[in-house]
XYZ file of C-alpha atoms in Angstrom:
278
model
C 136.857 -13.705 106.708
C 135.008 -10.543 105.520
C 134.846 -11.942 102.102
C 133.381 -15.052 103.250
C 130.468 -13.708 105.282
C 129.647 -11.495 101.837
C 129.954 -14.593 99.767
C 127.601 -16.391 102.132
C 125.111 -13.423 101.901
C 124.985 -13.306 98.412
C 124.337 -16.883 97.979
C 121.593 -16.693 100.377
C 120.304 -13.905 98.496
C 120.228 -15.601 95.388
C 118.831 -18.948 96.623
C 115.892 -16.947 97.993
C 115.290 -14.806 94.735
C 115.591 -18.116 92.606
C 113.069 -19.877 95.039
C 110.599 -16.547 95.057
C 110.451 -16.870 91.067
C 109.677 -20.344 91.048
C 106.586 -20.040 93.181
C 103.356 -20.267 91.389
C 99.741 -20.670 92.374
C 96.135 -19.629 92.812
C 94.518 -18.140 95.682
C 90.755 -17.857 95.856
C 89.202 -14.569 97.701
C 85.560 -13.701 99.383
C 84.951 -10.131 99.303
C 82.384 -7.937 100.820
C 81.231 -4.550 100.304
C 79.300 -2.520 102.764
C 76.393 -0.730 101.230
C 74.004 2.038 102.930
C 70.397 3.089 102.384
C 69.044 6.305 103.468
C 65.505 7.200 103.004
C 63.582 10.090 103.889
C 59.967 10.076 105.434
C 58.149 10.328 102.146
C 59.890 7.455 100.195
C 56.961 5.499 100.988
C 58.732 2.446 101.697
C 58.375 0.607 104.866
C 61.217 -1.091 107.266
C 60.557 -4.447 106.090
C 61.141 -3.425 102.305
C 64.158 -1.691 103.236
C 65.837 -4.472 105.354
C 64.824 -7.053 102.354
C 66.615 -4.634 99.745
C 69.698 -4.112 102.279
C 69.608 -8.199 102.324
C 69.560 -8.483 98.608
C 72.188 -6.066 97.994
C 74.529 -7.784 100.821
C 74.393 -11.020 99.118
C 75.124 -9.338 95.393
C 78.176 -7.903 97.039
C 79.243 -11.165 98.025
C 81.914 -12.394 95.414
C 84.865 -14.641 94.738
C 88.103 -13.498 93.047
C 91.150 -15.490 91.741
C 94.541 -14.465 92.427
C 96.596 -16.327 89.715
C 100.526 -15.592 90.636
C 103.664 -16.695 89.264
C 107.141 -15.045 90.455
C 106.585 -11.534 90.061
C 103.359 -11.368 87.868
C 99.716 -11.683 89.326
C 96.142 -11.834 87.588
C 93.167 -10.492 89.387
C 90.000 -11.459 88.476
C 86.524 -12.273 89.158
C 85.500 -16.243 88.756
C 84.063 -16.882 85.605
C 80.908 -18.677 87.522
C 80.532 -15.450 89.250
C 79.849 -13.485 86.395
C 76.651 -15.465 85.457
C 75.205 -14.826 89.064
C 71.509 -14.337 88.395
C 70.415 -10.644 89.905
C 68.491 -10.276 93.014
C 64.706 -10.935 93.135
C 62.319 -7.648 93.237
C 61.239 -6.400 96.458
C 58.429 -4.107 96.377
C 58.408 -3.542 93.055
C 62.053 -2.703 92.841
C 64.737 -5.162 90.817
C 67.986 -5.167 92.746
C 70.834 -5.713 90.129
C 74.416 -5.366 90.962
C 76.667 -5.862 87.529
C 79.380 -8.409 87.988
C 83.081 -6.831 87.587
C 84.617 -7.985 84.229
C 87.619 -5.993 85.256
C 90.845 -7.854 85.147
C 94.002 -6.604 86.592
C 97.812 -7.712 85.713
C 100.689 -6.624 87.921
C 104.569 -7.011 87.245
C 106.022 -6.139 90.573
C 109.763 -6.589 89.206
C 108.771 -4.435 86.015
C 107.026 -1.958 88.441
C 103.895 -1.766 85.858
C 100.321 -2.914 86.102
C 97.587 -3.080 83.301
C 93.738 -3.023 84.188
C 91.284 -4.028 81.250
C 88.278 -2.028 82.766
C 84.530 -1.847 81.554
C 83.020 1.661 81.899
C 79.444 1.542 80.999
C 79.846 -0.783 78.166
C 83.337 0.290 76.931
C 86.437 -1.297 77.357
C 89.711 0.579 78.652
C 92.991 -0.575 79.034
C 94.837 1.253 81.668
C 98.345 0.910 81.876
C 100.617 2.661 84.523
C 103.465 2.571 86.894
C 103.197 0.469 90.152
C 103.925 2.907 93.168
C 104.716 0.678 96.334
C 102.512 1.456 99.268
C 103.984 2.686 102.500
C 102.909 0.098 104.809
C 103.456 -0.016 108.356
C 104.519 -3.523 109.756
C 102.868 -4.525 113.005
C 103.688 -7.181 115.734
C 100.342 -8.573 115.954
C 99.876 -12.426 114.617
C 97.159 -14.557 113.864
C 96.539 -17.777 111.796
C 94.241 -17.548 108.623
C 93.863 -21.621 107.568
C 96.799 -23.240 108.036
C 99.196 -20.097 107.483
C 100.562 -17.816 110.398
C 99.899 -14.092 109.281
C 101.210 -10.821 110.303
C 99.395 -7.568 110.733
C 100.299 -4.400 108.223
C 98.632 -1.175 108.280
C 98.380 1.559 105.552
C 96.597 5.000 105.589
C 96.148 7.146 102.513
C 93.836 9.984 101.499
C 90.892 9.411 99.462
C 88.098 11.443 97.568
C 84.660 10.115 98.182
C 81.559 11.360 96.086
C 78.092 10.640 96.856
C 75.026 11.782 94.819
C 71.460 12.326 96.345
C 68.353 13.147 94.052
C 65.851 14.910 95.782
C 62.604 16.489 94.062
C 64.326 15.928 90.678
C 67.518 17.525 91.680
C 70.971 15.751 91.776
C 73.525 16.696 94.126
C 77.006 15.468 94.447
C 79.160 15.862 97.219
C 82.829 15.452 97.407
C 84.792 15.224 100.692
C 88.536 13.865 101.317
C 88.928 11.298 103.781
C 91.409 8.878 105.422
C 91.670 5.404 104.258
C 92.708 2.922 106.947
C 93.549 -0.442 105.973
C 94.581 -3.416 107.948
C 96.530 -6.406 105.856
C 97.344 -9.831 106.949
C 100.315 -11.585 105.103
C 102.086 -14.584 105.572
C 105.830 -15.521 105.158
C 105.017 -18.822 104.355
C 104.475 -17.718 101.001
C 107.338 -14.962 100.362
C 105.623 -13.104 97.327
C 104.375 -9.190 97.678
C 101.160 -9.939 95.837
C 97.724 -9.427 97.362
C 94.049 -8.995 96.299
C 93.149 -6.527 93.779
C 94.960 -3.383 94.421
C 96.753 -4.560 97.413
C 100.413 -5.528 97.378
C 103.983 -4.692 98.412
C 104.409 -6.599 101.629
C 107.238 -9.317 102.782
C 104.430 -12.189 101.903
C 101.284 -13.009 100.409
C 98.355 -10.838 101.536
C 95.394 -13.289 102.625
C 93.117 -10.576 104.198
C 92.365 -7.160 103.710
C 89.763 -4.690 105.546
C 89.376 -1.054 105.140
C 86.072 -0.813 107.310
C 83.987 -0.715 104.204
C 85.491 -3.573 101.927
C 86.970 -6.718 103.312
C 88.651 -9.518 101.091
C 89.293 -12.858 103.091
C 91.486 -15.968 101.174
C 89.304 -18.896 101.628
C 92.166 -21.044 99.249
C 95.401 -21.597 98.275
C 96.683 -23.889 95.648
C 100.563 -23.736 95.525
C 102.512 -25.337 92.379
C 100.022 -27.318 91.161
C 100.084 -30.117 88.436
C 99.151 -27.770 85.780
C 101.629 -24.899 84.822
C 100.205 -21.384 85.521
C 99.954 -19.346 82.561
C 99.459 -15.410 83.002
C 97.700 -13.605 80.515
C 98.082 -10.393 80.260
C 95.000 -8.277 79.149
C 95.242 -6.318 75.744
C 91.608 -5.344 75.215
C 90.434 -1.645 75.419
C 91.061 1.851 74.748
C 94.589 2.466 75.871
C 94.880 5.479 78.919
C 96.730 6.129 81.797
C 95.169 6.096 85.545
C 94.579 9.527 85.576
C 92.836 9.858 82.388
C 90.374 6.578 83.133
C 89.973 8.358 86.669
C 88.724 11.753 85.108
C 86.612 9.900 82.003
C 85.034 7.579 84.819
C 84.072 11.044 87.117
C 82.390 12.555 83.868
C 80.391 9.657 82.775
C 79.033 9.658 86.465
C 77.776 13.167 85.915
C 76.363 12.138 82.612
C 74.593 9.344 84.070
C 73.301 11.692 87.201
C 71.877 14.199 84.859
C 70.269 11.827 82.774
C 68.580 10.167 85.902
C 67.477 13.949 86.859
C 65.878 14.411 83.352
C 64.126 11.224 82.991
C 62.542 11.826 86.699
C 59.085 12.053 86.973
C 57.758 15.512 88.099
C 56.387 16.234 91.445
C 57.888 13.252 93.207
C 59.461 14.518 96.326
C 60.930 11.044 97.795
C 64.656 10.480 98.181
C 66.745 7.504 97.963
C 70.381 7.089 98.156
C 72.030 3.771 97.910
C 75.813 4.176 98.828
C 78.159 1.520 97.856
C 81.374 1.635 100.315
C 84.748 0.694 98.967
């Protein structure tokens, strides 16, 4: 009897694994980042100009991405039409422009690895590293997203936040460690561990993510389309691991701030800080 039960369990497991490997599709997500602007009294910017720029930035950070998945593999990238989005109009002589993300992220959960093609100030990098499964906490709360019943999961992780201000021609960078609290909603109706951007590792497809600064909401899911899904792994750029890329990005950011400081006009005591959260 015991052998029969074990055989049945193995059969169910094998069927579930085969079913999961055959699931493919495309999920579309709408993303939004929170942007803060801080002005001092000598900036010369009116409340109306401030609100106008805030609204322009809000619209610039509303973007659409596609998560293409096939079995244990997934590809995350901004929609092609989004890359061609025109820059926001000027406000008070200031042009607000936010570069579109040309980054492409490939994940292979079975192989426990990822490859990300990333543009850093005009130079392409190809980041290759191991996937580390997040320590999600599964909650009892549920809600519906579209036609799917979703379950709540939470995650806390430590992260470093850097902010830079320019006052009287001098730049100051402050680094602090904060706890990032992430809430995700996943559906067991699509039993794949994929999700938007860096988020993955739950018993079903993640349809919504929010950490208080960045939100991602799935607006459309197409399962097993007529045209077969093709996952194209990114290959362009200088190969580095994640730690090397992060250090390079930090140095590039510091160099940029130094150039801004040296080019700033003398005697201008105004300050404006635009903080892009998430």
